PDB file of N, CA and C in Angstrom:
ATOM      1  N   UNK P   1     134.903  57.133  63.841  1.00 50.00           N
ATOM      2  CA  UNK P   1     134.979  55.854  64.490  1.00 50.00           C
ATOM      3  C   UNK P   1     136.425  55.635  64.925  1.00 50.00           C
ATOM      4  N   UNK P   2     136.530  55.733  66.059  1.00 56.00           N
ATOM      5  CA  UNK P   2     138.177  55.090  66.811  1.00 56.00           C
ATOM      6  C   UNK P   2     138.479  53.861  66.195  1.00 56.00           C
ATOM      7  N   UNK P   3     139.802  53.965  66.147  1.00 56.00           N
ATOM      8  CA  UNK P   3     140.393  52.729  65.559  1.00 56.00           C
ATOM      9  C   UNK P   3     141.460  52.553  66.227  1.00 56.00           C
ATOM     10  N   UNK P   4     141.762  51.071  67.129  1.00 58.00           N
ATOM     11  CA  UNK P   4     143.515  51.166  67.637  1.00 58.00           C
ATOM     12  C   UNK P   4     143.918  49.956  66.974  1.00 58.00           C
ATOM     13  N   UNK P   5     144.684  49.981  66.358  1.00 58.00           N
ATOM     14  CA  UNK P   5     145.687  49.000  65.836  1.00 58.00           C
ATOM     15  C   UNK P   5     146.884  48.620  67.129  1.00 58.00           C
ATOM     16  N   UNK P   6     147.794  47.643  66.736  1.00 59.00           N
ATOM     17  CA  UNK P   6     148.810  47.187  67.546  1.00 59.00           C
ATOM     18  C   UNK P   6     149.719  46.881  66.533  1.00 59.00           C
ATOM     19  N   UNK P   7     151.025  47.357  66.485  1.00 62.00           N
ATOM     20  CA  UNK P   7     152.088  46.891  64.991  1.00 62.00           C
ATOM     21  C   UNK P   7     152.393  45.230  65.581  1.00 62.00           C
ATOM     22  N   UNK P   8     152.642  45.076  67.004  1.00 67.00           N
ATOM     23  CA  UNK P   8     153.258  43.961  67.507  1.00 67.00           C
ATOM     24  C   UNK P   8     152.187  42.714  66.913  1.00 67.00           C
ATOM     25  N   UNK P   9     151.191  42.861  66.959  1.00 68.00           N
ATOM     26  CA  UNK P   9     149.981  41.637  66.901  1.00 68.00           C
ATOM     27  C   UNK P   9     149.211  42.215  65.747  1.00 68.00           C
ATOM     28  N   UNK P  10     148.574  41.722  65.117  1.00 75.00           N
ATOM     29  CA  UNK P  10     147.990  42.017  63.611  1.00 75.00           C
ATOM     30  C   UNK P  10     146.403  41.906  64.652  1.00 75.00           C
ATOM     31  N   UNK P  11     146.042  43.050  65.186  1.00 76.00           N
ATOM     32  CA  UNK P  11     145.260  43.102  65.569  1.00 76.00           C
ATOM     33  C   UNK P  11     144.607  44.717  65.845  1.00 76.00           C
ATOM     34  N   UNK P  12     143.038  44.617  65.779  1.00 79.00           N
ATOM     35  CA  UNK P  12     142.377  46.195  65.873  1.00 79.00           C
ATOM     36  C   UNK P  12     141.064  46.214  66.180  1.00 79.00           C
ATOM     37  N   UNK P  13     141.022  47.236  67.242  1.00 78.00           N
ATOM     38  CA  UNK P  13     139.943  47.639  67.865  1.00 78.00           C
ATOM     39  C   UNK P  13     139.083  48.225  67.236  1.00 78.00           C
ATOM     40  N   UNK P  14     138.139  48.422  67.092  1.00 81.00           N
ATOM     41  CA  UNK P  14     137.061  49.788  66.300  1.00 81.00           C
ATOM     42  C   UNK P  14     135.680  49.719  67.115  1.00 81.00           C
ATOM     43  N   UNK P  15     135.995  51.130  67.757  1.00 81.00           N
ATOM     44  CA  UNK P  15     134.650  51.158  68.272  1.00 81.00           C
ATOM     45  C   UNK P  15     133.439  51.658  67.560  1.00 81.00           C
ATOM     46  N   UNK P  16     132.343  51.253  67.387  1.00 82.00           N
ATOM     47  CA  UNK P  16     130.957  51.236  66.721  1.00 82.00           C
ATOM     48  C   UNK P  16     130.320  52.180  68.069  1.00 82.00           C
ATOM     49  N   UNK P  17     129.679  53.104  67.346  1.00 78.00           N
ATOM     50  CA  UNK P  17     129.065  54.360  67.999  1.00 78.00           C
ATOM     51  C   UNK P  17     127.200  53.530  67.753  1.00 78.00           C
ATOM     52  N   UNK P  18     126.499  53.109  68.977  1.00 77.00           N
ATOM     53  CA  UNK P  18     125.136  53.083  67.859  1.00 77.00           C
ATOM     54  C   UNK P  18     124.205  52.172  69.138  1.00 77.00           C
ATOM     55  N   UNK P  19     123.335  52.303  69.064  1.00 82.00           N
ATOM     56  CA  UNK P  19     122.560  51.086  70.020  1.00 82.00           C
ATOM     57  C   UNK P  19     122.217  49.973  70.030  1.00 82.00           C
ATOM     58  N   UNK P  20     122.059  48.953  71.211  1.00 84.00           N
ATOM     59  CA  UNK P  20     122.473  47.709  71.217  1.00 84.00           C
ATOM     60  C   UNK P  20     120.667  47.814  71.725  1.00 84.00           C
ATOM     61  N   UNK P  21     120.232  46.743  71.418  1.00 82.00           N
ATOM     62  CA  UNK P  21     118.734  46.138  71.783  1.00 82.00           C
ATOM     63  C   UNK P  21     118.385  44.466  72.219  1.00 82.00           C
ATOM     64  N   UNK P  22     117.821  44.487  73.633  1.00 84.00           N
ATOM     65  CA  UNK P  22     117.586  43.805  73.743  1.00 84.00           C
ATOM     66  C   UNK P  22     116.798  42.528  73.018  1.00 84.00           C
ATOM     67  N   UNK P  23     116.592  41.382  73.053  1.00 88.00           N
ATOM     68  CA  UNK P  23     115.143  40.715  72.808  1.00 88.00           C
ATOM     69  C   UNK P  23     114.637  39.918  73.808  1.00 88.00           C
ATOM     70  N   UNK P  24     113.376  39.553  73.449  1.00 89.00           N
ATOM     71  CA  UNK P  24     112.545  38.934  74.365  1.00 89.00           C
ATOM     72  C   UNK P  24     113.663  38.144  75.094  1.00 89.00           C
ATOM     73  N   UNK P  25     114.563  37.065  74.227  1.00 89.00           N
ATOM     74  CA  UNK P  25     115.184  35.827  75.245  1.00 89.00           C
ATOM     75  C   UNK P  25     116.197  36.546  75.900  1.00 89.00           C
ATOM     76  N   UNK P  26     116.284  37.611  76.120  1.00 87.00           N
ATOM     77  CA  UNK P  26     117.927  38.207  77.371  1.00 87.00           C
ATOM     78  C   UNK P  26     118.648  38.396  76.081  1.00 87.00           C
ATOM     79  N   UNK P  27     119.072  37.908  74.982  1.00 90.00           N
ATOM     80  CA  UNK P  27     119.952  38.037  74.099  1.00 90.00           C
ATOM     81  C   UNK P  27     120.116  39.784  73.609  1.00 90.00           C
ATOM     82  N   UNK P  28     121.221  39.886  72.429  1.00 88.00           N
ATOM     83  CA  UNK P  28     121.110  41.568  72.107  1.00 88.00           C
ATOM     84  C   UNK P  28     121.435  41.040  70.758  1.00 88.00           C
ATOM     85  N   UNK P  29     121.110  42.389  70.376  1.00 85.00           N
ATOM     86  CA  UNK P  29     121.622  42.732  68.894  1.00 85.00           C
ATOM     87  C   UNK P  29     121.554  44.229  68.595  1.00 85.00           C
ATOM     88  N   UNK P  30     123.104  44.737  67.875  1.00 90.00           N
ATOM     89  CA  UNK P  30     123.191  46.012  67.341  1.00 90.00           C
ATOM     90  C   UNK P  30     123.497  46.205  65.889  1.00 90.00           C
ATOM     91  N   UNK P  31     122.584  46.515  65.450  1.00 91.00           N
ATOM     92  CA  UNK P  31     122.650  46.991  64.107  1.00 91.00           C
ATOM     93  C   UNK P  31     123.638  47.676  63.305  1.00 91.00           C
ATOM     94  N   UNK P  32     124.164  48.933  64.448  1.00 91.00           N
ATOM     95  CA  UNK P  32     125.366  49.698  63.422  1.00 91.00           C
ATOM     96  C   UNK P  32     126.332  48.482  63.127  1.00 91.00           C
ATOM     97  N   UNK P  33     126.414  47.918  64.339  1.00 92.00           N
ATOM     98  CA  UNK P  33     127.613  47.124  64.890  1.00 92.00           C
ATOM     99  C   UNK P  33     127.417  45.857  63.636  1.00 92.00           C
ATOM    100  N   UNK P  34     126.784  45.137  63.205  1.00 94.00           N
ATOM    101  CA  UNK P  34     126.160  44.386  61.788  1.00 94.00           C
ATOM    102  C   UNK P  34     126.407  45.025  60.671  1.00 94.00           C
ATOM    103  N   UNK P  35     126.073  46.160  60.733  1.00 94.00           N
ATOM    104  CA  UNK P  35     126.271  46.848  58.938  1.00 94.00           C
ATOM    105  C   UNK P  35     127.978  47.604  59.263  1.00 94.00           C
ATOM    106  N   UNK P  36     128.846  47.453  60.180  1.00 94.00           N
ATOM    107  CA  UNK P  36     129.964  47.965  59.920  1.00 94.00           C
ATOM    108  C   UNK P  36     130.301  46.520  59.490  1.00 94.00           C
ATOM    109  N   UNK P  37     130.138  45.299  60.336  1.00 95.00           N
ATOM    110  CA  UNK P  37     131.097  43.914  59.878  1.00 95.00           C
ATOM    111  C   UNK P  37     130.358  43.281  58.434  1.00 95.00           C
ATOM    112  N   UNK P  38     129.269  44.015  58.304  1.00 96.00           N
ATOM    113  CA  UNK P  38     128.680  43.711  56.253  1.00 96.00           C
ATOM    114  C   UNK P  38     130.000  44.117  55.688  1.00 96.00           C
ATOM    115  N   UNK P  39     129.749  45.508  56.108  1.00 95.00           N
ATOM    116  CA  UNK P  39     131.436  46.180  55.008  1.00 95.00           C
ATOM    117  C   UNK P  39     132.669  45.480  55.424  1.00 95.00           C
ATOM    118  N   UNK P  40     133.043  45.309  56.634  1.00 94.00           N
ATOM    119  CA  UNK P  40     134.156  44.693  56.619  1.00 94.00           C
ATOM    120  C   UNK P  40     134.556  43.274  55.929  1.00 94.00           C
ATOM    121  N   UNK P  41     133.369  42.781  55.820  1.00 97.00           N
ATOM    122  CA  UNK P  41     133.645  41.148  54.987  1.00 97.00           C
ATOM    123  C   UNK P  41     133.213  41.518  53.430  1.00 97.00           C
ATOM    124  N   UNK P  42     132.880  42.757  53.287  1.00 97.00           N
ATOM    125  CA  UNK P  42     132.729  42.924  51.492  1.00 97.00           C
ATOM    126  C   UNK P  42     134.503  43.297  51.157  1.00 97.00           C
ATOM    127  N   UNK P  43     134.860  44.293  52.189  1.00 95.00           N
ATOM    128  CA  UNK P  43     136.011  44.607  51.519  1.00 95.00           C
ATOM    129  C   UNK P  43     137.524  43.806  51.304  1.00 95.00           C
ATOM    130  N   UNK P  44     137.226  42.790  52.755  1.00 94.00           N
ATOM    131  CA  UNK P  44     137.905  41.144  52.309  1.00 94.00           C
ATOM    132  C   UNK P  44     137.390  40.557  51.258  1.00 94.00           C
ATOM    133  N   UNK P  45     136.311  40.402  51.177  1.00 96.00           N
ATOM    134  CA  UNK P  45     135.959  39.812  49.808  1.00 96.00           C
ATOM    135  C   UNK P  45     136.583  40.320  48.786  1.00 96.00           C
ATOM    136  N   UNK P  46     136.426  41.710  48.506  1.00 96.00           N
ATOM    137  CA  UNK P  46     136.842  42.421  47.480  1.00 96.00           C
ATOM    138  C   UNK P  46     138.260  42.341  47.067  1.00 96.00           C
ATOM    139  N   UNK P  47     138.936  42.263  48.333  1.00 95.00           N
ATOM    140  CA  UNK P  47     140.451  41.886  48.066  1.00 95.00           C
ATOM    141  C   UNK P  47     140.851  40.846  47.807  1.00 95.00           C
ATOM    142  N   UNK P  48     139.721  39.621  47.351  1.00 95.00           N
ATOM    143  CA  UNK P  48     140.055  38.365  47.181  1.00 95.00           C
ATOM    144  C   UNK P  48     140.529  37.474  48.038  1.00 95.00           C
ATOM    145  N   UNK P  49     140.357  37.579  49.767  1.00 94.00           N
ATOM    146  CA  UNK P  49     140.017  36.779  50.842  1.00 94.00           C
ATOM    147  C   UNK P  49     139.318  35.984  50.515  1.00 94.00           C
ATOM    148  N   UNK P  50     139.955  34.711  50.789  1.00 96.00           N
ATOM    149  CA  UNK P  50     138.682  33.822  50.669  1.00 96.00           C
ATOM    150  C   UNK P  50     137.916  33.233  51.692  1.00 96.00           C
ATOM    151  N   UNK P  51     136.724  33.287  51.914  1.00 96.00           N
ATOM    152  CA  UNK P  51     135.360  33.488  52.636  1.00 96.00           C
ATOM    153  C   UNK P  51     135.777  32.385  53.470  1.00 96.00           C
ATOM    154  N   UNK P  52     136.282  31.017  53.251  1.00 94.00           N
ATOM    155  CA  UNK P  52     136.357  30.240  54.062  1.00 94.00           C
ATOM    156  C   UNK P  52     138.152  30.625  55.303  1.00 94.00           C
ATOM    157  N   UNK P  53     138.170  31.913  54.671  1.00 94.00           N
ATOM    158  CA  UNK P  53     139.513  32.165  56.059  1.00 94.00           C
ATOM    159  C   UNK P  53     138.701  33.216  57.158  1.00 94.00           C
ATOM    160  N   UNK P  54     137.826  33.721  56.764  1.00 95.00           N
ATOM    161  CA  UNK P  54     136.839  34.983  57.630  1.00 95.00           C
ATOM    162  C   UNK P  54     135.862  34.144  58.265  1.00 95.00           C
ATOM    163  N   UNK P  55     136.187  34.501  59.494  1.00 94.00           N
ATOM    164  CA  UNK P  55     134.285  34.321  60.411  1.00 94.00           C
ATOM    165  C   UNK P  55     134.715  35.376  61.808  1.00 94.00           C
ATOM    166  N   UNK P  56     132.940  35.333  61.652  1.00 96.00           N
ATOM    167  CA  UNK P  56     132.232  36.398  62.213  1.00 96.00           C
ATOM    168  C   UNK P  56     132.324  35.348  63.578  1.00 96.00           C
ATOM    169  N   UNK P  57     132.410  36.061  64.785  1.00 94.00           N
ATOM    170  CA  UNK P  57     132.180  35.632  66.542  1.00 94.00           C
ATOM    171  C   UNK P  57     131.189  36.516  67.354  1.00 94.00           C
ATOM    172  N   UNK P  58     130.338  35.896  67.797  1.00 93.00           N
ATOM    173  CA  UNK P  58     129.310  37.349  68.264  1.00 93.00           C
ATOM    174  C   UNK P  58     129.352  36.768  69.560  1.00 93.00           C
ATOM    175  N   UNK P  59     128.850  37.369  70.515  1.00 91.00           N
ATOM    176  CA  UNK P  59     128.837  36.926  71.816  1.00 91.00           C
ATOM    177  C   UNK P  59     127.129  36.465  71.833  1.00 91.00           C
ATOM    178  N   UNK P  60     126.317  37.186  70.942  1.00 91.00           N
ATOM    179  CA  UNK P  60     124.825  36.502  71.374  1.00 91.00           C
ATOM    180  C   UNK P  60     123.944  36.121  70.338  1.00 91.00           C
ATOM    181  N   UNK P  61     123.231  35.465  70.323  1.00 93.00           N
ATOM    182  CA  UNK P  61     122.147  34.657  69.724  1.00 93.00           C
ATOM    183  C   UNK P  61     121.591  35.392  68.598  1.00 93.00           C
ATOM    184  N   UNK P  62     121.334  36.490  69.345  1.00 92.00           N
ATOM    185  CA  UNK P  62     120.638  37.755  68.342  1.00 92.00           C
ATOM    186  C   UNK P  62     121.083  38.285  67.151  1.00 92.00           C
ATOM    187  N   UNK P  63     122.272  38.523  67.500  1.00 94.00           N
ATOM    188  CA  UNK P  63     123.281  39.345  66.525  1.00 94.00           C
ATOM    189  C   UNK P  63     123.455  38.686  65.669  1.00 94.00           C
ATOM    190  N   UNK P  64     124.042  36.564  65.572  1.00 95.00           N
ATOM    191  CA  UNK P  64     124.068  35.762  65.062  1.00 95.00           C
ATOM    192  C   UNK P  64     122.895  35.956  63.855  1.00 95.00           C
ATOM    193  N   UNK P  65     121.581  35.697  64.517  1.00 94.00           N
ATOM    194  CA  UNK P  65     120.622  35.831  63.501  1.00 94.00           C
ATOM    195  C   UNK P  65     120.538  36.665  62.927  1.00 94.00           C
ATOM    196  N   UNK P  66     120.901  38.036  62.821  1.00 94.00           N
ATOM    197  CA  UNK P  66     121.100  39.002  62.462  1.00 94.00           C
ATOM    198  C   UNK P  66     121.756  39.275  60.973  1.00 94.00           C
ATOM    199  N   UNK P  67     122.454  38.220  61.503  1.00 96.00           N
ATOM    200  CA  UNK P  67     123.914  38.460  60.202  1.00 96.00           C
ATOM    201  C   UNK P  67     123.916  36.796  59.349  1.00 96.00           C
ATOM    202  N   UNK P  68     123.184  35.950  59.952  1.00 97.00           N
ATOM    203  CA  UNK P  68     123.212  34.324  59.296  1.00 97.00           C
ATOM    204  C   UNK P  68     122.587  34.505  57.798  1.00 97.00           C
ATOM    205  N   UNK P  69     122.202  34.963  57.066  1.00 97.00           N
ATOM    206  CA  UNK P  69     121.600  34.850  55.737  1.00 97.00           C
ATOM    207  C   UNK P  69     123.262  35.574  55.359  1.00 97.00           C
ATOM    208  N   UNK P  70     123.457  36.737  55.510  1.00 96.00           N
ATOM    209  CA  UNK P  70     124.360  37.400  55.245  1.00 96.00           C
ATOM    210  C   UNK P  70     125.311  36.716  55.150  1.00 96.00           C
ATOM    211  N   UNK P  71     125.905  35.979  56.238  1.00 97.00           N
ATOM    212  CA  UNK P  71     127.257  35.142  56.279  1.00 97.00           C
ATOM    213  C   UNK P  71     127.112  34.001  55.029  1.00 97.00           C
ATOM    214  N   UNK P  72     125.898  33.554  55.230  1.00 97.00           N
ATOM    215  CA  UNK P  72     125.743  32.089  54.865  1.00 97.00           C
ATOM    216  C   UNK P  72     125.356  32.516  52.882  1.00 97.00           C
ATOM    217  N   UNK P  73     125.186  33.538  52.426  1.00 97.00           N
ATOM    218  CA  UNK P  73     125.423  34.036  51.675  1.00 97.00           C
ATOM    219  C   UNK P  73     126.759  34.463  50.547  1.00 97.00           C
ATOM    220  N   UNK P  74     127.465  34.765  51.759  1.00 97.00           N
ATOM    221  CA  UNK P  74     128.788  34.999  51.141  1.00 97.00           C
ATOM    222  C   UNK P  74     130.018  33.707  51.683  1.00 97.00           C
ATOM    223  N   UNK P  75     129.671  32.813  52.330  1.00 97.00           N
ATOM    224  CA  UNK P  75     130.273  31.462  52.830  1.00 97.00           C
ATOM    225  C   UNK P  75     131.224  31.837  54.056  1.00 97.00           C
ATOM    226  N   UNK P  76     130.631  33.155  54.417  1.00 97.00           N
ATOM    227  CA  UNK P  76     132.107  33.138  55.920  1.00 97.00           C
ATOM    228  C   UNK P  76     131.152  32.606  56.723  1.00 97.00           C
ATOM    229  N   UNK P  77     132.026  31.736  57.735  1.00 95.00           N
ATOM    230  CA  UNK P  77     131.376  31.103  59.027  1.00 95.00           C
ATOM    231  C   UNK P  77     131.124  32.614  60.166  1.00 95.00           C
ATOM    232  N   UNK P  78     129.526  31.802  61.053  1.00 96.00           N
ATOM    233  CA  UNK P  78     128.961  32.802  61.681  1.00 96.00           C
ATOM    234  C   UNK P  78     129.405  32.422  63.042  1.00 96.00           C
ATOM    235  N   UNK P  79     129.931  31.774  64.372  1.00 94.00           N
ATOM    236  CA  UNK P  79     129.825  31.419  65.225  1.00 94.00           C
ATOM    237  C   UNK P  79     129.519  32.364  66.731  1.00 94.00           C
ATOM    238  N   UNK P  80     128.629  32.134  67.606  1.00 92.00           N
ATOM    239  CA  UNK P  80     128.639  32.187  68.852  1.00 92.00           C
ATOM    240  C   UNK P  80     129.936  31.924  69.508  1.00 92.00           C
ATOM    241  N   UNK P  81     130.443  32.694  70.452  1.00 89.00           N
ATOM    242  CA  UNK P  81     131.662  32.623  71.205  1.00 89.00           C
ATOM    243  C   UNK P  81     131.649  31.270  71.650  1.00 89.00           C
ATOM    244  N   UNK P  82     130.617  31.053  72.231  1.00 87.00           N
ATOM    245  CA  UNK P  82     130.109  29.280  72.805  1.00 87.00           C
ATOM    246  C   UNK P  82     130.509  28.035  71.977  1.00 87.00           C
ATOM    247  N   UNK P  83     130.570  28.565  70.733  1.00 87.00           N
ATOM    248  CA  UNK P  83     129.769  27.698  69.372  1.00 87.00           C
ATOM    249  C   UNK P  83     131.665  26.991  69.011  1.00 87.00           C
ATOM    250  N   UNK P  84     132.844  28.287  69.225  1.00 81.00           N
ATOM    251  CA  UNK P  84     133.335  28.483  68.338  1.00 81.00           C
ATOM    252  C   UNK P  84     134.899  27.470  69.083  1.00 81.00           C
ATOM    253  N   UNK P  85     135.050  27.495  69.989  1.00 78.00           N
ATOM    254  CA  UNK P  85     135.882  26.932  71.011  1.00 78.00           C
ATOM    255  C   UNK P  85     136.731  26.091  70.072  1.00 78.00           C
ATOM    256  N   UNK P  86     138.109  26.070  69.995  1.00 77.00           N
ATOM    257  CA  UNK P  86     138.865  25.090  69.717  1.00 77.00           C
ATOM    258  C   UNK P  86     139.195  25.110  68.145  1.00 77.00           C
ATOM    259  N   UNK P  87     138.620  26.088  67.065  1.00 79.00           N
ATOM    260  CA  UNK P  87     138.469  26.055  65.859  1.00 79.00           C
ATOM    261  C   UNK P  87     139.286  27.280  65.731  1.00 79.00           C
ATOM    262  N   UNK P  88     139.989  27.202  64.379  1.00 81.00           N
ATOM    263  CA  UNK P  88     141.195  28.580  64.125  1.00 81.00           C
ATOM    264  C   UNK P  88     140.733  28.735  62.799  1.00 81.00           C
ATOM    265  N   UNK P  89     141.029  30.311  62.735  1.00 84.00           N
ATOM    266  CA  UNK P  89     140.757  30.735  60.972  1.00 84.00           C
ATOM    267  C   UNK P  89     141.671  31.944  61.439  1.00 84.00           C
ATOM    268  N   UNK P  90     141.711  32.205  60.027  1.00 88.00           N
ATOM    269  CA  UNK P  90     142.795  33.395  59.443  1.00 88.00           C
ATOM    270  C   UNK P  90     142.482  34.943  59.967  1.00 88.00           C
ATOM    271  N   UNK P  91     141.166  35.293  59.729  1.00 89.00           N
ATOM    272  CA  UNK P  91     140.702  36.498  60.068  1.00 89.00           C
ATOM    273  C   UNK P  91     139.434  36.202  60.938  1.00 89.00           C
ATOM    274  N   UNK P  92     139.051  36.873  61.713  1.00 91.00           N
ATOM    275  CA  UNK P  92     138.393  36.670  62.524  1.00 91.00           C
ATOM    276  C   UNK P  92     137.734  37.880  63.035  1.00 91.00           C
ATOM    277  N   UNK P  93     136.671  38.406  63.321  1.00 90.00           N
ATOM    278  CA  UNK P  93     135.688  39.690  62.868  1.00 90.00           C
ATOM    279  C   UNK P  93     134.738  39.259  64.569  1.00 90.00           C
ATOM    280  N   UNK P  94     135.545  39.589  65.829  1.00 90.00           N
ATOM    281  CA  UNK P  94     134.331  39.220  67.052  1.00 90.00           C
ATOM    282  C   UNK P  94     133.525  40.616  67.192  1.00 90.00           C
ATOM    283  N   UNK P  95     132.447  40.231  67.547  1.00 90.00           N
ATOM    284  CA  UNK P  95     131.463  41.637  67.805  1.00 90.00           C
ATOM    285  C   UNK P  95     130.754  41.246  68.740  1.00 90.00           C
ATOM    286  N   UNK P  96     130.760  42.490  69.632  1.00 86.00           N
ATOM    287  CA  UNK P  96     130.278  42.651  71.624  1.00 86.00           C
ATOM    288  C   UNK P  96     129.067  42.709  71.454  1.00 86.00           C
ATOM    289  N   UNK P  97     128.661  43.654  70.566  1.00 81.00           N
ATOM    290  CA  UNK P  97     127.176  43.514  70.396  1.00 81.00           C
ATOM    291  C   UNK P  97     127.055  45.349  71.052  1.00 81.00           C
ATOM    292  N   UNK P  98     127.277  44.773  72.883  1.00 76.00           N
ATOM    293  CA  UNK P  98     126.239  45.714  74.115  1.00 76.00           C
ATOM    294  C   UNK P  98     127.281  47.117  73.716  1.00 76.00           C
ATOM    295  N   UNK P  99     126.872  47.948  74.349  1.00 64.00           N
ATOM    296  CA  UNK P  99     128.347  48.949  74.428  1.00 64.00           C
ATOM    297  C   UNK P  99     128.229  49.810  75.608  1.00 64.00           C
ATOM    298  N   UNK P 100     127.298  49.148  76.435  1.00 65.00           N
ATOM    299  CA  UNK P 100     127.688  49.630  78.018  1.00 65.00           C
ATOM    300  C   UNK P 100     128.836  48.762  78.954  1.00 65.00           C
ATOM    301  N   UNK P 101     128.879  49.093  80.186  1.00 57.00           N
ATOM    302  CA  UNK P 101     129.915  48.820  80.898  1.00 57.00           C
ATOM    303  C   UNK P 101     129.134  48.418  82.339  1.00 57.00           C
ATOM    304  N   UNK P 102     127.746  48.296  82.354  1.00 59.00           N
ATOM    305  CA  UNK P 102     127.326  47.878  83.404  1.00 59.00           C
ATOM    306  C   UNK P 102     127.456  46.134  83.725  1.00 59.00           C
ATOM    307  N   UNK P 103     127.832  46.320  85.064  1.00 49.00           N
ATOM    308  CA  UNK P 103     128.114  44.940  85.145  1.00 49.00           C
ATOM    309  C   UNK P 103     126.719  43.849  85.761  1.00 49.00           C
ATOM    310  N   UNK P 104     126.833  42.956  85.164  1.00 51.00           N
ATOM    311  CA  UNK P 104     125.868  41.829  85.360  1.00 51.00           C
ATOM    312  C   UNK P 104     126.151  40.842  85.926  1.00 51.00           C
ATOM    313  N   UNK P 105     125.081  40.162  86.665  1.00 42.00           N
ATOM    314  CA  UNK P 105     125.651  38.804  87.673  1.00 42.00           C
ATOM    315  C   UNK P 105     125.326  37.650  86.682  1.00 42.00           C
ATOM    316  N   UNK P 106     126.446  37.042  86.830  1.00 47.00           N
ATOM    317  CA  UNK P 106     126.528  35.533  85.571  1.00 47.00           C
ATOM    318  C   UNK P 106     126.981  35.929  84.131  1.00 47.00           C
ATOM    319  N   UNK P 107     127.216  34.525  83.505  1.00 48.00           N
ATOM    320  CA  UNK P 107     127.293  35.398  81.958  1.00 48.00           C
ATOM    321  C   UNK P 107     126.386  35.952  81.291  1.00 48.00           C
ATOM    322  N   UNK P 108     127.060  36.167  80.519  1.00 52.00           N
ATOM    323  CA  UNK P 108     125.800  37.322  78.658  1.00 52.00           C
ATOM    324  C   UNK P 108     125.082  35.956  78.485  1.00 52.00           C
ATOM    325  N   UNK P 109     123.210  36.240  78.461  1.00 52.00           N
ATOM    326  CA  UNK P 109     122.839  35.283  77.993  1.00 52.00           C
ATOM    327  C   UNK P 109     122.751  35.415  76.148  1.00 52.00           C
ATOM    328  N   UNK P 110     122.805  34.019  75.692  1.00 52.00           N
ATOM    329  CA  UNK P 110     122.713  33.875  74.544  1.00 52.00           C
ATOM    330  C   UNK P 110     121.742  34.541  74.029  1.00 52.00           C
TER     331      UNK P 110
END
């Protein structure tokens, strides 16, 4: 799994190798892409992060549901990119979901 870090900005890329699936409403959801950010919020956990500085940002509806028992389980907030506007936390975990590059007219529906 690629990983790019930046020393300047406390920030990192990781690309998730795996398939993204539609659902009925236009929305997506990818699974690898869910069970890599499970581990990533166990191993904050583990380091004694506390749950209310971590949330998850997904771009769609799907993925959200995907991971809401999970989040709401361990107390990190789940938000939609839509959802999340104007609110700051410490760590922050966004996931694309799609992992193509085809372009679409309008936005990602929810």
């Amino acid at each position: 799994m690629p990983v790019t870090r930046s020393s300047a900005i406390p920030l990192v890329f990781v690309d998730i190798e795996g398939a993204f699936y539609p659902s009925p409403s236009g929305s997506y959801w990818n699974e690898d892409e869910a069970g890599w950010c499970r581990d990533i919020v166990r191993e904050l956990l583990a380091l004694e992060v506390r749950p209310s500085s971590v949330a998850i940002i997904t771009f769609y509806k799907e993925q959200q549901r995907l991971l809401s028992q999970y989040a709401a389980r361990r107390g990190v907030a789940l938000h939609t990119v839509d959802s999340v506007q104007g609110r700051e936390m410490d760590i922050v975990i966004v996931l694309t979901s799609r992992t193509d590059v085809t372009p679409t007219s309008g936005a990602p529906k929810g």
